[in-house]
């Protein structure tokens, strides 16, 4: 699998991945922020699994990310030169997560937290967070390599 295909999977959305790789670290930062917020919500769900009438919550940011990065949308500027940053970068900075309350049927106490489901979501989210953090590290290593003139001093 290519670097770009891998990035497409871990970001959790489908888009022209070349825009993201050629764009800004701010995009990665926003993805990490969303992943951190999701981890906190999942932790809260697990902590409240015995709280009567508690409803599990999650966040969604995939649709917003797609919309912000979709340069074919009428609401986003078009790139006029291949060297330009993606037009959606400014929109990404403004994005807010959308909290979703789980409406699945509850148990006798009104609580609908499923521990197995939450632990699975937490493991997946941790993997995604770590993968994006690794991509940021690799991007900075590439910049450092370029600054060091390819390793020759």
Tab-separated table of N, CA and C in Angstrom:
chain	number	residue	atom	x	y	z
A	1	UNK	N	0.846	-1.173	0.000
A	1	UNK	CA	0.000	0.000	0.000
A	1	UNK	C	0.892	1.237	0.000
A	2	UNK	N	0.495	2.219	-0.758
A	2	UNK	CA	1.274	3.444	-0.845
A	2	UNK	C	1.077	4.311	0.392
A	3	UNK	N	1.982	5.260	0.571
A	3	UNK	CA	1.904	6.238	1.654
A	3	UNK	C	0.571	6.977	1.607
A	4	UNK	N	0.152	7.397	0.410
A	4	UNK	CA	-1.075	8.174	0.264
A	4	UNK	C	-2.307	7.326	0.555
A	5	UNK	N	-2.293	6.090	0.119
A	5	UNK	CA	-3.407	5.195	0.416
A	5	UNK	C	-3.513	4.923	1.909
A	6	UNK	N	-2.377	4.754	2.569
A	6	UNK	CA	-2.351	4.543	4.009
A	6	UNK	C	-2.887	5.757	4.744
A	7	UNK	N	-2.479	6.947	4.305
A	7	UNK	CA	-2.955	8.181	4.928
A	7	UNK	C	-4.458	8.322	4.753
A	8	UNK	N	-4.958	7.947	3.593
A	8	UNK	CA	-6.389	8.008	3.337
A	8	UNK	C	-7.161	7.140	4.324
A	9	UNK	N	-6.646	5.969	4.632
A	9	UNK	CA	-7.308	5.067	5.565
A	9	UNK	C	-7.278	5.612	6.978
A	10	UNK	N	-6.133	6.074	7.453
A	10	UNK	CA	-6.046	6.499	8.848
A	10	UNK	C	-6.730	7.813	9.126
A	11	UNK	N	-6.842	8.661	8.130
A	11	UNK	CA	-7.532	9.929	8.350
A	11	UNK	C	-9.026	9.691	8.534
A	12	UNK	N	-9.538	8.602	8.023
A	12	UNK	CA	-10.936	8.265	8.215
A	12	UNK	C	-11.869	8.919	7.215
A	13	UNK	N	-11.352	9.392	6.100
A	13	UNK	CA	-12.200	10.010	5.092
A	13	UNK	C	-11.614	9.770	3.720
A	14	UNK	N	-12.447	9.926	2.717
A	14	UNK	CA	-12.023	9.707	1.341
A	14	UNK	C	-11.896	11.046	0.625
A	15	UNK	N	-10.761	11.289	0.031
A	15	UNK	CA	-10.536	12.538	-0.691
A	15	UNK	C	-9.309	12.393	-1.573
A	16	UNK	N	-8.998	13.406	-2.337
A	16	UNK	CA	-7.789	13.413	-3.134
A	16	UNK	C	-6.624	13.570	-2.164
A	17	UNK	N	-5.989	12.482	-1.838
A	17	UNK	CA	-4.999	12.453	-0.757
A	17	UNK	C	-3.752	13.264	-1.080
A	18	UNK	N	-3.494	13.507	-2.347
A	18	UNK	CA	-2.332	14.316	-2.691
A	18	UNK	C	-2.460	15.736	-2.145
A	19	UNK	N	-3.685	16.240	-2.031
A	19	UNK	CA	-3.894	17.564	-1.450
A	19	UNK	C	-3.420	17.598	-0.006
A	20	UNK	N	-3.723	16.548	0.721
A	20	UNK	CA	-3.367	16.497	2.132
A	20	UNK	C	-1.857	16.382	2.313
A	21	UNK	N	-1.227	15.514	1.553
A	21	UNK	CA	0.215	15.313	1.709
A	21	UNK	C	0.989	16.560	1.300
A	22	UNK	N	0.483	17.305	0.342
A	22	UNK	CA	1.158	18.514	-0.099
A	22	UNK	C	0.738	19.729	0.701
A	23	UNK	N	-0.197	19.569	1.600
A	23	UNK	CA	-0.747	20.676	2.367
A	23	UNK	C	0.046	20.975	3.618
A	24	UNK	N	-0.656	21.292	4.651
A	24	UNK	CA	-0.053	21.799	5.867
A	24	UNK	C	-0.119	20.788	7.005
A	25	UNK	N	0.793	20.938	7.947
A	25	UNK	CA	0.779	20.132	9.163
A	25	UNK	C	-0.480	20.431	9.969
A	26	UNK	N	-1.078	21.586	9.751
A	26	UNK	CA	-2.307	21.962	10.464
A	26	UNK	C	-3.423	20.952	10.221
A	27	UNK	N	-3.440	20.350	9.049
A	27	UNK	CA	-4.453	19.333	8.749
A	27	UNK	C	-4.244	18.135	9.664
A	28	UNK	N	-3.005	17.698	9.785
A	28	UNK	CA	-2.705	16.578	10.677
A	28	UNK	C	-3.061	16.930	12.119
A	29	UNK	N	-2.757	18.158	12.508
A	29	UNK	CA	-3.056	18.600	13.870
A	29	UNK	C	-4.549	18.519	14.137
A	30	UNK	N	-5.353	18.944	13.174
A	30	UNK	CA	-6.811	18.915	13.352
A	30	UNK	C	-7.295	17.477	13.488
A	31	UNK	N	-6.742	16.583	12.701
A	31	UNK	CA	-7.113	15.168	12.797
A	31	UNK	C	-6.747	14.639	14.179
A	32	UNK	N	-5.548	14.983	14.665
A	32	UNK	CA	-5.146	14.545	16.003
A	32	UNK	C	-6.069	15.117	17.074
A	33	UNK	N	-6.453	16.373	16.930
A	33	UNK	CA	-7.372	16.989	17.893
A	33	UNK	C	-8.694	16.228	17.937
A	34	UNK	N	-9.228	15.892	16.771
A	34	UNK	CA	-10.481	15.137	16.723
A	34	UNK	C	-10.305	13.748	17.334
A	35	UNK	N	-9.203	13.108	17.025
A	35	UNK	CA	-8.956	11.771	17.587
A	35	UNK	C	-8.835	11.831	19.109
A	36	UNK	N	-8.178	12.863	19.633
A	36	UNK	CA	-8.058	13.027	21.076
A	36	UNK	C	-9.430	13.258	21.714
A	37	UNK	N	-10.219	14.103	21.089
A	37	UNK	CA	-11.570	14.360	21.614
A	37	UNK	C	-12.401	13.077	21.609
A	38	UNK	N	-12.269	12.292	20.551
A	38	UNK	CA	-13.011	11.029	20.477
A	38	UNK	C	-12.543	10.067	21.569
A	39	UNK	N	-11.244	10.020	21.821
A	39	UNK	CA	-10.716	9.148	22.875
A	39	UNK	C	-11.296	9.538	24.228
A	40	UNK	N	-11.395	10.847	24.483
A	40	UNK	CA	-11.952	11.315	25.749
A	40	UNK	C	-13.423	10.942	25.891
A	41	UNK	N	-14.186	11.034	24.807
A	41	UNK	CA	-15.594	10.648	24.858
A	41	UNK	C	-15.759	9.152	25.098
A	42	UNK	N	-14.939	8.363	24.441
A	42	UNK	CA	-15.003	6.909	24.632
A	42	UNK	C	-14.653	6.563	26.080
A	43	UNK	N	-13.636	7.214	26.632
A	43	UNK	CA	-13.266	6.995	28.036
A	43	UNK	C	-14.420	7.360	28.964
A	44	UNK	N	-15.095	8.448	28.650
A	44	UNK	CA	-16.253	8.874	29.444
A	44	UNK	C	-17.377	7.842	29.361
A	45	UNK	N	-17.593	7.300	28.184
A	45	UNK	CA	-18.619	6.257	28.030
A	45	UNK	C	-18.303	5.056	28.919
A	46	UNK	N	-17.051	4.625	28.916
A	46	UNK	CA	-16.655	3.473	29.724
A	46	UNK	C	-16.797	3.798	31.214
A	47	UNK	N	-16.402	4.999	31.607
A	47	UNK	CA	-16.496	5.398	33.013
A	47	UNK	C	-17.950	5.448	33.488
A	48	UNK	N	-18.878	5.689	32.557
A	48	UNK	CA	-20.294	5.805	32.919
A	48	UNK	C	-21.114	4.572	32.567
A	49	UNK	N	-20.450	3.447	32.364
A	49	UNK	CA	-21.190	2.256	31.938
A	49	UNK	C	-22.175	1.745	32.991
A	50	UNK	N	-22.013	2.131	34.263
A	50	UNK	CA	-22.943	1.718	35.312
A	50	UNK	C	-23.825	2.867	35.793
A	51	UNK	N	-23.807	3.987	35.089
A	51	UNK	CA	-24.619	5.141	35.458
A	51	UNK	C	-26.012	4.993	34.854
A	52	UNK	N	-27.050	4.973	35.689
A	52	UNK	CA	-28.414	4.827	35.156
A	52	UNK	C	-28.755	5.951	34.176
A	53	UNK	N	-29.429	5.585	33.104
A	53	UNK	CA	-29.925	6.492	32.063
A	53	UNK	C	-28.821	7.194	31.256
A	54	UNK	N	-27.571	6.762	31.382
A	54	UNK	CA	-26.489	7.353	30.593
A	54	UNK	C	-26.571	6.813	29.172
A	55	UNK	N	-26.412	7.691	28.194
A	55	UNK	CA	-26.393	7.321	26.775
A	55	UNK	C	-24.989	7.556	26.244
A	56	UNK	N	-24.436	6.563	25.572
A	56	UNK	CA	-23.083	6.710	25.040
A	56	UNK	C	-23.065	7.765	23.938
A	57	UNK	N	-21.924	8.429	23.819
A	57	UNK	CA	-21.747	9.486	22.827
A	57	UNK	C	-20.487	9.222	22.010
A	58	UNK	N	-20.443	9.824	20.847
A	58	UNK	CA	-19.281	9.720	19.963
A	58	UNK	C	-19.240	11.024	19.170
A	59	UNK	N	-18.201	11.210	18.380
A	59	UNK	CA	-18.145	12.390	17.516
A	59	UNK	C	-18.001	11.944	16.073
A	60	UNK	N	-18.407	12.829	15.190
A	60	UNK	CA	-18.259	12.591	13.765
A	60	UNK	C	-17.566	13.800	13.161
A	61	UNK	N	-16.523	13.544	12.403
A	61	UNK	CA	-15.843	14.636	11.712
A	61	UNK	C	-15.518	14.266	10.276
A	62	UNK	N	-15.839	13.054	9.870
A	62	UNK	CA	-15.512	12.602	8.521
A	62	UNK	C	-16.199	13.441	7.451
A	63	UNK	N	-17.491	13.684	7.603
A	63	UNK	CA	-18.233	14.452	6.602
A	63	UNK	C	-17.730	15.890	6.518
A	64	UNK	N	-17.453	16.491	7.670
A	64	UNK	CA	-16.948	17.862	7.668
A	64	UNK	C	-15.591	17.936	6.983
A	65	UNK	N	-14.743	16.956	7.233
A	65	UNK	CA	-13.410	16.933	6.629
A	65	UNK	C	-13.532	16.791	5.111
A	66	UNK	N	-14.425	15.918	4.662
A	66	UNK	CA	-14.635	15.745	3.223
A	66	UNK	C	-15.092	17.049	2.591
A	67	UNK	N	-16.057	17.704	3.231
A	67	UNK	CA	-16.597	18.950	2.692
A	67	UNK	C	-15.520	20.031	2.621
A	68	UNK	N	-14.735	20.154	3.682
A	68	UNK	CA	-13.700	21.187	3.733
A	68	UNK	C	-12.629	20.969	2.673
A	69	UNK	N	-12.309	19.729	2.375
A	69	UNK	CA	-11.240	19.429	1.432
A	69	UNK	C	-11.723	19.262	-0.003
A	70	UNK	N	-13.047	19.267	-0.226
A	70	UNK	CA	-13.592	19.034	-1.560
A	70	UNK	C	-13.510	20.307	-2.387
A	71	UNK	N	-12.518	20.408	-3.215
A	71	UNK	CA	-12.339	21.629	-4.014
A	71	UNK	C	-13.353	21.719	-5.149
A	72	UNK	N	-14.111	20.646	-5.383
A	72	UNK	CA	-15.120	20.711	-6.436
A	72	UNK	C	-16.413	21.330	-5.915
A	73	UNK	N	-16.511	21.525	-4.616
A	73	UNK	CA	-17.692	22.150	-4.027
A	73	UNK	C	-17.749	23.611	-4.427
A	74	UNK	N	-18.951	24.119	-4.600
A	74	UNK	CA	-19.123	25.515	-4.972
A	74	UNK	C	-18.732	26.459	-3.852
A	75	UNK	N	-18.628	25.984	-2.625
A	75	UNK	CA	-18.332	26.831	-1.470
A	75	UNK	C	-16.841	26.990	-1.214
A	76	UNK	N	-16.021	26.302	-1.981
A	76	UNK	CA	-14.583	26.313	-1.724
A	76	UNK	C	-13.861	26.896	-2.936
A	77	UNK	N	-12.794	27.629	-2.706
A	77	UNK	CA	-12.010	28.206	-3.796
A	77	UNK	C	-11.379	27.123	-4.657
A	78	UNK	N	-11.173	27.426	-5.896
A	78	UNK	CA	-10.504	26.501	-6.821
A	78	UNK	C	-9.011	26.829	-6.856
A	79	UNK	N	-8.183	25.803	-6.972
A	79	UNK	CA	-6.749	26.010	-7.144
A	79	UNK	C	-6.499	26.379	-8.601
A	80	UNK	N	-5.689	27.394	-8.820
A	80	UNK	CA	-5.384	27.817	-10.181
A	80	UNK	C	-3.976	27.410	-10.601
A	81	UNK	N	-3.219	26.864	-9.669
A	81	UNK	CA	-1.857	26.439	-9.954
A	81	UNK	C	-1.572	25.197	-9.123
A	82	UNK	N	-0.864	24.223	-9.688
A	82	UNK	CA	-0.615	22.979	-8.970
A	82	UNK	C	0.214	23.166	-7.709
A	83	UNK	N	0.936	24.277	-7.590
A	83	UNK	CA	1.753	24.544	-6.402
A	83	UNK	C	0.986	25.175	-5.258
A	84	UNK	N	-0.257	25.550	-5.495
A	84	UNK	CA	-1.055	26.183	-4.442
A	84	UNK	C	-1.480	25.162	-3.387
A	85	UNK	N	-1.591	25.641	-2.140
A	85	UNK	CA	-2.125	24.784	-1.087
A	85	UNK	C	-3.596	24.526	-1.354
A	86	UNK	N	-4.130	23.407	-0.857
A	86	UNK	CA	-5.545	23.128	-1.055
A	86	UNK	C	-6.402	24.258	-0.494
A	87	UNK	N	-7.452	24.594	-1.217
A	87	UNK	CA	-8.317	25.697	-0.819
A	87	UNK	C	-9.046	25.407	0.479
A	88	UNK	N	-9.229	24.138	0.820
A	88	UNK	CA	-9.997	23.778	2.000
A	88	UNK	C	-9.259	23.908	3.318
A	89	UNK	N	-7.981	24.254	3.316
A	89	UNK	CA	-7.212	24.318	4.555
A	89	UNK	C	-7.805	25.318	5.531
A	90	UNK	N	-8.194	26.479	5.059
A	90	UNK	CA	-8.796	27.481	5.948
A	90	UNK	C	-10.085	26.950	6.561
A	91	UNK	N	-10.851	26.190	5.774
A	91	UNK	CA	-12.106	25.629	6.275
A	91	UNK	C	-11.839	24.567	7.348
A	92	UNK	N	-10.768	23.830	7.221
A	92	UNK	CA	-10.431	22.792	8.197
A	92	UNK	C	-10.162	23.421	9.556
A	93	UNK	N	-9.498	24.569	9.571
A	93	UNK	CA	-9.193	25.238	10.825
A	93	UNK	C	-10.458	25.639	11.574
A	94	UNK	N	-11.548	25.870	10.851
A	94	UNK	CA	-12.810	26.302	11.464
A	94	UNK	C	-13.694	25.135	11.899
A	95	UNK	N	-13.347	23.925	11.525
A	95	UNK	CA	-14.203	22.771	11.797
A	95	UNK	C	-14.368	22.504	13.288
A	96	UNK	N	-15.564	22.078	13.656
A	96	UNK	CA	-15.876	21.661	15.015
A	96	UNK	C	-16.441	20.246	14.935
A	97	UNK	N	-16.159	19.458	15.944
A	97	UNK	CA	-16.691	18.103	15.945
A	97	UNK	C	-18.180	18.133	16.254
A	98	UNK	N	-18.844	17.098	15.829
A	98	UNK	CA	-20.280	16.967	16.008
A	98	UNK	C	-20.527	15.794	16.956
A	99	UNK	N	-21.052	16.083	18.151
A	99	UNK	CA	-21.308	15.026	19.135
A	99	UNK	C	-22.603	14.316	18.767
A	100	UNK	N	-22.528	12.992	18.752
A	100	UNK	CA	-23.670	12.167	18.397
A	100	UNK	C	-24.029	11.304	19.603
A	101	UNK	N	-25.282	11.379	20.030
A	101	UNK	CA	-25.762	10.558	21.140
A	101	UNK	C	-26.291	9.258	20.556
A	102	UNK	N	-25.817	8.137	21.093
A	102	UNK	CA	-26.232	6.820	20.624
A	102	UNK	C	-27.675	6.560	21.054
A	103	UNK	N	-28.519	6.219	20.094
A	103	UNK	CA	-29.934	5.999	20.402
A	103	UNK	C	-30.322	4.525	20.397
A	104	UNK	N	-29.327	3.642	20.464
A	104	UNK	CA	-29.653	2.217	20.505
A	104	UNK	C	-30.418	1.916	21.786
A	105	UNK	N	-31.221	0.858	21.764
A	105	UNK	CA	-32.007	0.521	22.961
A	105	UNK	C	-31.125	0.343	24.198
A	106	UNK	N	-31.667	0.738	25.328
A	106	UNK	CA	-30.932	0.687	26.587
A	106	UNK	C	-31.294	-0.555	27.385
A	107	UNK	N	-30.486	-0.778	28.419
A	107	UNK	CA	-30.770	-1.870	29.344
A	107	UNK	C	-31.880	-1.463	30.302
A	108	UNK	N	-32.126	-2.272	31.306
A	108	UNK	CA	-33.186	-1.996	32.282
A	108	UNK	C	-32.967	-0.684	33.027
A	109	UNK	N	-31.708	-0.307	33.216
A	109	UNK	CA	-31.413	0.940	33.943
A	109	UNK	C	-31.343	2.158	33.015
A	110	UNK	N	-31.628	1.977	31.732
A	110	UNK	CA	-31.619	3.080	30.786
A	110	UNK	C	-30.251	3.380	30.198
A	111	UNK	N	-29.225	2.638	30.569
A	111	UNK	CA	-27.866	2.840	30.096
A	111	UNK	C	-27.642	1.988	28.848
A	112	UNK	N	-27.061	2.561	27.804
A	112	UNK	CA	-26.834	1.801	26.565
A	112	UNK	C	-25.350	1.603	26.230
A	113	UNK	N	-24.465	1.767	27.189
A	113	UNK	CA	-23.031	1.589	26.931
A	113	UNK	C	-22.717	0.102	26.789
A	114	UNK	N	-22.102	-0.255	25.671
A	114	UNK	CA	-21.659	-1.627	25.404
A	114	UNK	C	-20.135	-1.628	25.541
A	115	UNK	N	-19.637	-2.262	26.594
A	115	UNK	CA	-18.203	-2.230	26.890
A	115	UNK	C	-17.364	-2.765	25.740
A	116	UNK	N	-17.780	-3.877	25.145
A	116	UNK	CA	-17.019	-4.448	24.025
A	116	UNK	C	-16.922	-3.464	22.866
A	117	UNK	N	-18.020	-2.820	22.543
A	117	UNK	CA	-18.050	-1.841	21.451
A	117	UNK	C	-17.146	-0.650	21.765
A	118	UNK	N	-17.186	-0.170	22.990
A	118	UNK	CA	-16.385	0.995	23.380
A	118	UNK	C	-14.893	0.669	23.372
A	119	UNK	N	-14.527	-0.500	23.862
A	119	UNK	CA	-13.114	-0.897	23.878
A	119	UNK	C	-12.594	-1.059	22.451
A	120	UNK	N	-13.432	-1.587	21.566
A	120	UNK	CA	-13.048	-1.722	20.157
A	120	UNK	C	-12.844	-0.357	19.518
A	121	UNK	N	-13.772	0.574	19.772
A	121	UNK	CA	-13.626	1.930	19.238
A	121	UNK	C	-12.368	2.596	19.794
A	122	UNK	N	-12.084	2.356	21.069
A	122	UNK	CA	-10.899	2.964	21.685
A	122	UNK	C	-9.612	2.431	21.053
A	123	UNK	N	-9.564	1.133	20.815
A	123	UNK	CA	-8.375	0.537	20.196
A	123	UNK	C	-8.182	1.070	18.780
A	124	UNK	N	-9.264	1.142	18.006
A	124	UNK	CA	-9.177	1.667	16.637
A	124	UNK	C	-8.731	3.125	16.655
A	125	UNK	N	-9.301	3.907	17.536
A	125	UNK	CA	-8.968	5.331	17.607
A	125	UNK	C	-7.506	5.534	18.016
A	126	UNK	N	-7.020	4.708	18.931
A	126	UNK	CA	-5.623	4.795	19.364
A	126	UNK	C	-4.680	4.493	18.197
A	127	UNK	N	-5.013	3.477	17.429
A	127	UNK	CA	-4.193	3.122	16.261
A	127	UNK	C	-4.174	4.272	15.258
A	128	UNK	N	-5.341	4.856	15.002
A	128	UNK	CA	-5.430	5.968	14.055
A	128	UNK	C	-4.650	7.187	14.551
A	129	UNK	N	-4.767	7.497	15.817
A	129	UNK	CA	-4.043	8.628	16.399
A	129	UNK	C	-2.538	8.417	16.255
A	130	UNK	N	-2.065	7.227	16.628
A	130	UNK	CA	-0.641	6.937	16.551
A	130	UNK	C	-0.125	6.962	15.114
A	131	UNK	N	-0.941	6.518	14.173
A	131	UNK	CA	-0.531	6.530	12.770
A	131	UNK	C	-0.384	7.966	12.250
A	132	UNK	N	-1.312	8.846	12.606
A	132	UNK	CA	-1.209	10.242	12.175
A	132	UNK	C	0.002	10.904	12.840
A	133	UNK	N	0.221	10.614	14.123
A	133	UNK	CA	1.393	11.165	14.814
A	133	UNK	C	2.681	10.700	14.133
A	134	UNK	N	2.716	9.447	13.698
A	134	UNK	CA	3.885	8.928	12.979
A	134	UNK	C	4.072	9.645	11.645
A	135	UNK	N	2.981	9.932	10.954
A	135	UNK	CA	3.081	10.658	9.687
A	135	UNK	C	3.647	12.063	9.899
A	136	UNK	N	3.234	12.709	10.977
A	136	UNK	CA	3.776	14.035	11.294
A	136	UNK	C	5.276	13.933	11.555
A	137	UNK	N	5.671	12.926	12.329
A	137	UNK	CA	7.086	12.709	12.615
A	137	UNK	C	7.870	12.508	11.319
A	138	UNK	N	7.338	11.678	10.433
A	138	UNK	CA	8.023	11.404	9.168
A	138	UNK	C	8.113	12.668	8.304
A	139	UNK	N	7.070	13.473	8.330
A	139	UNK	CA	7.098	14.723	7.557
A	139	UNK	C	8.213	15.638	8.081
A	140	UNK	N	8.332	15.750	9.412
A	140	UNK	CA	9.386	16.575	9.989
A	140	UNK	C	10.773	15.975	9.751
A	141	UNK	N	10.874	14.656	9.768
A	141	UNK	CA	12.158	14.025	9.460
A	141	UNK	C	12.566	14.349	8.024
A	142	UNK	N	11.593	14.354	7.094
A	142	UNK	CA	11.884	14.713	5.708
A	142	UNK	C	12.345	16.151	5.579
A	143	UNK	N	11.706	17.044	6.328
A	143	UNK	CA	12.123	18.449	6.320
A	143	UNK	C	13.527	18.599	6.892
A	144	UNK	N	13.797	17.891	7.979
A	144	UNK	CA	15.125	17.953	8.598
A	144	UNK	C	16.185	17.433	7.626
A	145	UNK	N	15.867	16.347	6.933
A	145	UNK	CA	16.785	15.777	5.957
A	145	UNK	C	17.079	16.793	4.851
A	146	UNK	N	16.029	17.491	4.386
A	146	UNK	CA	16.209	18.504	3.343
A	146	UNK	C	17.045	19.685	3.850
A	147	UNK	N	16.793	20.087	5.087
A	147	UNK	CA	17.550	21.194	5.671
A	147	UNK	C	19.021	20.829	5.832
A	148	UNK	N	19.268	19.582	6.195
A	148	UNK	CA	20.650	19.096	6.353
A	148	UNK	C	21.298	18.769	5.014
A	149	UNK	N	20.687	19.194	3.921
A	149	UNK	CA	21.174	18.988	2.566
A	149	UNK	C	21.350	17.502	2.246
A	150	UNK	N	20.342	16.752	2.631
A	150	UNK	CA	20.364	15.323	2.303
A	150	UNK	C	21.352	14.532	3.122
A	151	UNK	N	21.768	15.035	4.230
A	151	UNK	CA	22.672	14.307	5.100
A	151	UNK	C	24.127	14.648	4.908
A	152	UNK	N	24.458	15.404	3.870
A	152	UNK	CA	25.862	15.779	3.675
A	152	UNK	C	26.123	17.092	4.384
A	153	UNK	N	27.200	17.129	5.147
A	153	UNK	CA	27.512	18.323	5.949
A	153	UNK	C	28.829	18.905	5.567
